[in-house]
CSV table of C-alpha atoms and ligand atoms in Angstrom, one decimal:
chain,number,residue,atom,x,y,z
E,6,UNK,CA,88.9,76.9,79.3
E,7,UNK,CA,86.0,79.4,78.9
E,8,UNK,CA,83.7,80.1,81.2
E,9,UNK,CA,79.8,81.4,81.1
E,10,UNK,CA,81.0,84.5,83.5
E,11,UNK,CA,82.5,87.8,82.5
E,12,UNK,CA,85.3,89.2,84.7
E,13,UNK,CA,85.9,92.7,85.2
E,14,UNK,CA,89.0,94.1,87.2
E,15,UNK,CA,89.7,97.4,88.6
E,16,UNK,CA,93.3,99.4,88.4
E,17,UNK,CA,95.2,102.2,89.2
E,18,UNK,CA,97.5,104.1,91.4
E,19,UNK,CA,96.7,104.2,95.0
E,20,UNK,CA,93.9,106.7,95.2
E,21,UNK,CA,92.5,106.7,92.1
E,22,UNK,CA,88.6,106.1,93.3
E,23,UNK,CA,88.5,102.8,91.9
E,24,UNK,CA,87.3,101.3,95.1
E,25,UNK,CA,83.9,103.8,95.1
E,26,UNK,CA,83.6,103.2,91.7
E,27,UNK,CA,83.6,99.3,91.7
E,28,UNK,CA,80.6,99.8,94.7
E,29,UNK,CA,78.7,102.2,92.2
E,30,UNK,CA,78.8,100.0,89.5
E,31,UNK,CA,78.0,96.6,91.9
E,32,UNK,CA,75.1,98.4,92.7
E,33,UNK,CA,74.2,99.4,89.4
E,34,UNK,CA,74.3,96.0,87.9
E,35,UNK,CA,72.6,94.4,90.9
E,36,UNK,CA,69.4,96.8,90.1
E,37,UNK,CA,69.4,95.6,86.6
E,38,UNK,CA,68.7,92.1,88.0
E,39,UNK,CA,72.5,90.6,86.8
E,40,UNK,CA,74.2,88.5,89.4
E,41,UNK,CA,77.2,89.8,90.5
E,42,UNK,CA,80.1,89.3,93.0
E,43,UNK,CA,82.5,91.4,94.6
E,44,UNK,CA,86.2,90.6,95.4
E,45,UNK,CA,89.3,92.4,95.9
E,46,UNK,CA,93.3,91.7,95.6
E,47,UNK,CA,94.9,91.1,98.1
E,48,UNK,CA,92.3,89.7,100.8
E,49,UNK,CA,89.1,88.1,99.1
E,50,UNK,CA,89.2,85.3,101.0
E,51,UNK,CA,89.3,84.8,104.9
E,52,UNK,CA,93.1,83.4,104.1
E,53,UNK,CA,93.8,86.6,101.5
E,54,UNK,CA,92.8,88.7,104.4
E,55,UNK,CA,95.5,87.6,106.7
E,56,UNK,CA,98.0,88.0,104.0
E,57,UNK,CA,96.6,91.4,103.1
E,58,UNK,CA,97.4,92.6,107.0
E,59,UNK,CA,101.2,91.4,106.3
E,60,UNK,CA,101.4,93.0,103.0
E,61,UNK,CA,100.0,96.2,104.0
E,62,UNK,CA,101.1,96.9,107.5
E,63,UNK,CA,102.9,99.6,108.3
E,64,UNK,CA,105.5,97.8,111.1
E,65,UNK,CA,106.8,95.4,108.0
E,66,UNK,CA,109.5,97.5,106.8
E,67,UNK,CA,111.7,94.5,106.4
E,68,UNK,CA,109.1,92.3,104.3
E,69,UNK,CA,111.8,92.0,101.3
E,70,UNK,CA,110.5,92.5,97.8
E,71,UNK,CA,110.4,89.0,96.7
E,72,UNK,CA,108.7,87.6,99.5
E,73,UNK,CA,106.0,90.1,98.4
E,74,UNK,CA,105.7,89.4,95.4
E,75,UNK,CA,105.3,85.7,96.6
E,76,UNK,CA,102.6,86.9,99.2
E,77,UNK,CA,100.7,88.4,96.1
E,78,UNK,CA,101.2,85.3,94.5
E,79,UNK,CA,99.7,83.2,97.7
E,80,UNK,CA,97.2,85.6,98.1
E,81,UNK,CA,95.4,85.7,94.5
E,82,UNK,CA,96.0,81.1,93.9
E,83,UNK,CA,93.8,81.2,96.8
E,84,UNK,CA,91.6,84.2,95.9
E,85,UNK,CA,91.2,82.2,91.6
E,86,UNK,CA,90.7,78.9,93.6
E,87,UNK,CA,88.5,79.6,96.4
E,88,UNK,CA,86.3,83.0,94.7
E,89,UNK,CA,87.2,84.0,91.0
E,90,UNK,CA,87.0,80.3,89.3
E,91,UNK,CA,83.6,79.1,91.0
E,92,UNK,CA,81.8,82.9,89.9
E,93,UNK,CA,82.8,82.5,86.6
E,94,UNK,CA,81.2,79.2,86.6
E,95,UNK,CA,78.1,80.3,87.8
E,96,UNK,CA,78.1,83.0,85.1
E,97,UNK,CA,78.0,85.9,87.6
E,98,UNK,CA,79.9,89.3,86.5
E,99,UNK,CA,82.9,89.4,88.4
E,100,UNK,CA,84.1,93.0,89.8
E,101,UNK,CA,88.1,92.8,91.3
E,102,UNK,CA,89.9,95.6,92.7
E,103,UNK,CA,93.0,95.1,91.6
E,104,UNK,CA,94.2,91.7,90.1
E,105,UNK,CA,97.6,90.4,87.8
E,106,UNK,CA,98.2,93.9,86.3
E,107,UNK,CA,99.1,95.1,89.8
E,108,UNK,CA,101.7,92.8,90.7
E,109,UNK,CA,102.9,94.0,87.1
E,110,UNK,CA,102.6,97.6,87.8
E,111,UNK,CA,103.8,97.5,91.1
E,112,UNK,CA,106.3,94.5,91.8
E,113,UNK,CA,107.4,94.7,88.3
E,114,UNK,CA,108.2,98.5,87.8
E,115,UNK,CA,107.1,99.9,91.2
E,116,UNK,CA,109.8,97.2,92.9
E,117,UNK,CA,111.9,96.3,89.9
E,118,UNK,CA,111.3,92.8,90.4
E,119,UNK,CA,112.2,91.0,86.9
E,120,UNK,CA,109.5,90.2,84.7
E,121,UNK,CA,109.8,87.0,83.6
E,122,UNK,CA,109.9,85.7,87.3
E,123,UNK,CA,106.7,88.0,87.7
E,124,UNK,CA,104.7,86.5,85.2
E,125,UNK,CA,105.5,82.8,86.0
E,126,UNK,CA,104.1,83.3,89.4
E,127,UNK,CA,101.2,85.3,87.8
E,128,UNK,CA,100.3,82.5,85.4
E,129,UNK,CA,100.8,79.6,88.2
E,130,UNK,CA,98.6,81.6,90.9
E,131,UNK,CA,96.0,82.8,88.5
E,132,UNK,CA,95.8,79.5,86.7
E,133,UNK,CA,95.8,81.1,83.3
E,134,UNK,CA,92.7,83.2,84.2
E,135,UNK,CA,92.7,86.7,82.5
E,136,UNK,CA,90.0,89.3,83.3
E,137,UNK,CA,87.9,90.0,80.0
E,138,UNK,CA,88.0,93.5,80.7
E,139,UNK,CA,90.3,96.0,82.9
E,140,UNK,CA,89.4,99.6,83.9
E,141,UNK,CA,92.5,101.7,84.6
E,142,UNK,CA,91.3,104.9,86.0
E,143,UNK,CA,94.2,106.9,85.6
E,144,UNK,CA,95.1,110.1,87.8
E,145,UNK,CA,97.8,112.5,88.5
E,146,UNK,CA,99.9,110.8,91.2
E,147,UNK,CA,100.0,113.9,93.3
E,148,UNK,CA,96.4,113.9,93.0
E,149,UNK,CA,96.5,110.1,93.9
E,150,UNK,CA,98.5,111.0,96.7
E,151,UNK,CA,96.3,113.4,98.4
E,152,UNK,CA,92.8,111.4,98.2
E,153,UNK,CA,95.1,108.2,99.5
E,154,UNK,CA,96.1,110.4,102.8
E,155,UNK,CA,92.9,111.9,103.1
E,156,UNK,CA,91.7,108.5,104.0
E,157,UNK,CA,93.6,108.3,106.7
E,158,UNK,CA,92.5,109.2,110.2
E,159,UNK,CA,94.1,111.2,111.8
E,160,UNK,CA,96.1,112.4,109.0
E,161,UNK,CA,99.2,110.6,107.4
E,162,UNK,CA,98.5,108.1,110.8
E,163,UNK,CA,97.0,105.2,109.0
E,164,UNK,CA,99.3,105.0,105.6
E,165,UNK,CA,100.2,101.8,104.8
E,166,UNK,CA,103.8,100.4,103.5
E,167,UNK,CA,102.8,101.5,99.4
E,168,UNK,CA,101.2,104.8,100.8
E,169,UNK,CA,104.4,105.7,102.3
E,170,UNK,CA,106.6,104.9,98.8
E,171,UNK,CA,108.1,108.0,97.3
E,172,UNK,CA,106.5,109.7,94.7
E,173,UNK,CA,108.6,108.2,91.7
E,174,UNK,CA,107.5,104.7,93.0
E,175,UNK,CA,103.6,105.5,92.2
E,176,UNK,CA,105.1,107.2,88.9
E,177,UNK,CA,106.4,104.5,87.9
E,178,UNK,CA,102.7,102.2,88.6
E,179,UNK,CA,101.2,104.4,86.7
E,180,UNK,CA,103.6,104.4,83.9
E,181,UNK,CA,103.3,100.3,83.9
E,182,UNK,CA,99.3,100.6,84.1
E,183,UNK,CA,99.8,103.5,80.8
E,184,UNK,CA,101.8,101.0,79.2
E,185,UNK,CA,99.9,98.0,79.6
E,186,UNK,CA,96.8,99.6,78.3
E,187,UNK,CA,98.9,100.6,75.1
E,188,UNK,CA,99.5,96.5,74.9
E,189,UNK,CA,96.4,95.4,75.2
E,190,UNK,CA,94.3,98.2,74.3
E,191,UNK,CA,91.1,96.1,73.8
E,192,UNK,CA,91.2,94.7,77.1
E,193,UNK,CA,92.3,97.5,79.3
E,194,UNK,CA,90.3,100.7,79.3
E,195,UNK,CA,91.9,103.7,80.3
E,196,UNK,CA,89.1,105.9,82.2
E,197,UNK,CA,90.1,109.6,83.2
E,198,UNK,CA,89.9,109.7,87.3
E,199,UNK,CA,90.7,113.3,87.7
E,200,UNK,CA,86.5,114.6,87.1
E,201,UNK,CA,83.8,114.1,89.4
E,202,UNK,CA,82.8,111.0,90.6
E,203,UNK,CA,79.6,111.2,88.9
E,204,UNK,CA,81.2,111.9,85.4
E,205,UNK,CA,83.3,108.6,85.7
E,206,UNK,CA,80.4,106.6,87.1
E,207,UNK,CA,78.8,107.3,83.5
E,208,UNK,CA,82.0,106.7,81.7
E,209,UNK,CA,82.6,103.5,83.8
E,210,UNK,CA,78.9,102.2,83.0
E,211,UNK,CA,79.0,103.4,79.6
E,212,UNK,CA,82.5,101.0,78.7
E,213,UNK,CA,81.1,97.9,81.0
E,214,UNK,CA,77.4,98.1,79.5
E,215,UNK,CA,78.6,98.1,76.3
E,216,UNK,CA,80.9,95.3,77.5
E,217,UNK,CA,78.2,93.0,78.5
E,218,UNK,CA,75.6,93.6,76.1
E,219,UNK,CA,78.7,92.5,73.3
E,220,UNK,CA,79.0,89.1,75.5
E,221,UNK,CA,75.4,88.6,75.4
E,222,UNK,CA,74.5,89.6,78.7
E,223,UNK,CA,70.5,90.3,79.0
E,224,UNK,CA,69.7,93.3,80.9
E,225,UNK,CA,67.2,95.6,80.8
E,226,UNK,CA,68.1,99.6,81.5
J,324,TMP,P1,94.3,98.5,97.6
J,324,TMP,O1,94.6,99.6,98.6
J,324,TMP,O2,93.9,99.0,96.3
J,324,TMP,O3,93.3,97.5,98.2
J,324,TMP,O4,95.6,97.7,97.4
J,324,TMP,C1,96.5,97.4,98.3
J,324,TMP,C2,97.9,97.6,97.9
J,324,TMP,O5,98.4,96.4,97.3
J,324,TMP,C3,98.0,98.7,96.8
J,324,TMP,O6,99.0,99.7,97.3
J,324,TMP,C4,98.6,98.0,95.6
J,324,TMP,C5,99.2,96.8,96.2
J,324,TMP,N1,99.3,95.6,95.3
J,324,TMP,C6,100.5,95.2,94.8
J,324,TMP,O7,101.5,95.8,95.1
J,324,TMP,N2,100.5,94.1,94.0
J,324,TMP,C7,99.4,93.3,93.7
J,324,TMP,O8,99.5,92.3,93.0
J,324,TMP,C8,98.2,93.8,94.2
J,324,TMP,C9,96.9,93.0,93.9
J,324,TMP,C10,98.1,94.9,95.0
């Protein structure tokens, strides 16, 4: 089923700015008069909220892999069902941080989960629904690392479970993300994270103009 909506999702390692980003660019599109909302995976919802505190918190050592993966699965049925379906159908530009290619990226490769298991629960949670476009912004992951931490008050205090995976764990996200984008290069759009935030606002805008103005999106700039 099509809908009259566009969907754009956010990726990339932890710290990769994608959060900022997706505000710059809400803001941007709100001042050219588009309707859009703004969601995030996991915890868009009230529901996805409560999950996101089991999935991230730092006490839940023991959370095994699969029944993250499942949470991930809970979280985003809820999230298409209650957020991402009715937007689309009100035409409004979705912006997600984060979305299926995480669970990919990071129960797939980051856990090791298998794949096909992965994208059944992907494809029964998300209903089918694919974003139309993905921006990856790709950074180092000691780079990553570092903004992730500096977040954190007081320092290294706050981290949650994925901030405190080893370094070859966020390798291999950002691997899966690299990869991904090599499938499906029309969909995913691999943005360069490491310049100033400024230079990938333009970039960013640059890719999702274009983007819109190819669906048929009216806007003045
Ligand atoms: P965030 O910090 O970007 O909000 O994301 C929270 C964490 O959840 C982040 O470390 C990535 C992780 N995550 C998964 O492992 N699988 C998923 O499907 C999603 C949506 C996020």
């Amino acid at each position: 089923m099509s809908y009259p909506g566009f969907f754009i999702t956010f990726e990339g390692i932890d710290g990769c700015g994608k959060t900022t980003q997706l505000s710059v660019l809400a803001d941007h599109l709100c001042g050219l008069g588009i309707a859009v909302t703004t969601t995030r995976e996991p915890g868009g919802t009230a529901i996805g909220t409560r999950i996101r505190e089991i999935l991230l918190h730092r006490d839940n050592v023991h959370l095994s892999a699969s029944a993250e993966l499942l949470l991930y699965g809970a979280d985003r049925a809820q999230h298409v069902a209650e957020v991402i379906i009715p937007a689309l159908s009100r035409g409004d530009v979705i912006l997600c941080d984060r979305f299926s290619d995480a669970t990919i990226a990071y129960q797939g490769s980051g856990r090791k989960l298998p794949m096909e298991t992965i994208e059944g629960i992907i494809g029964y949670a998300a209903q089918g629904i694919a974003p139309d476009l993905t921006l990856l912004l790709d950074v180092d992951v000691t780079v990553g690392q570092q903004r992730a931490h500096r977040r954190g008050v007081p320092a290294g205090a706050s981290d949650d479970r994925f901030e405190r995976e080893k370094i070859d764990f966020h390798e291999r996200v950002r691997e899966a993300y690299l990869a991904l984008a090599r499938r499906e290069p029309q969909r995913i759009r691999v943005i360069d994270a490491s310049p100033s935030p400024e230079a990938i606002t333009r970039e960013v805008q640059s890719v999702v103009m274009d983007a819109l103005a190819a669906r048929g999106f009216a806007f003045t700039v």
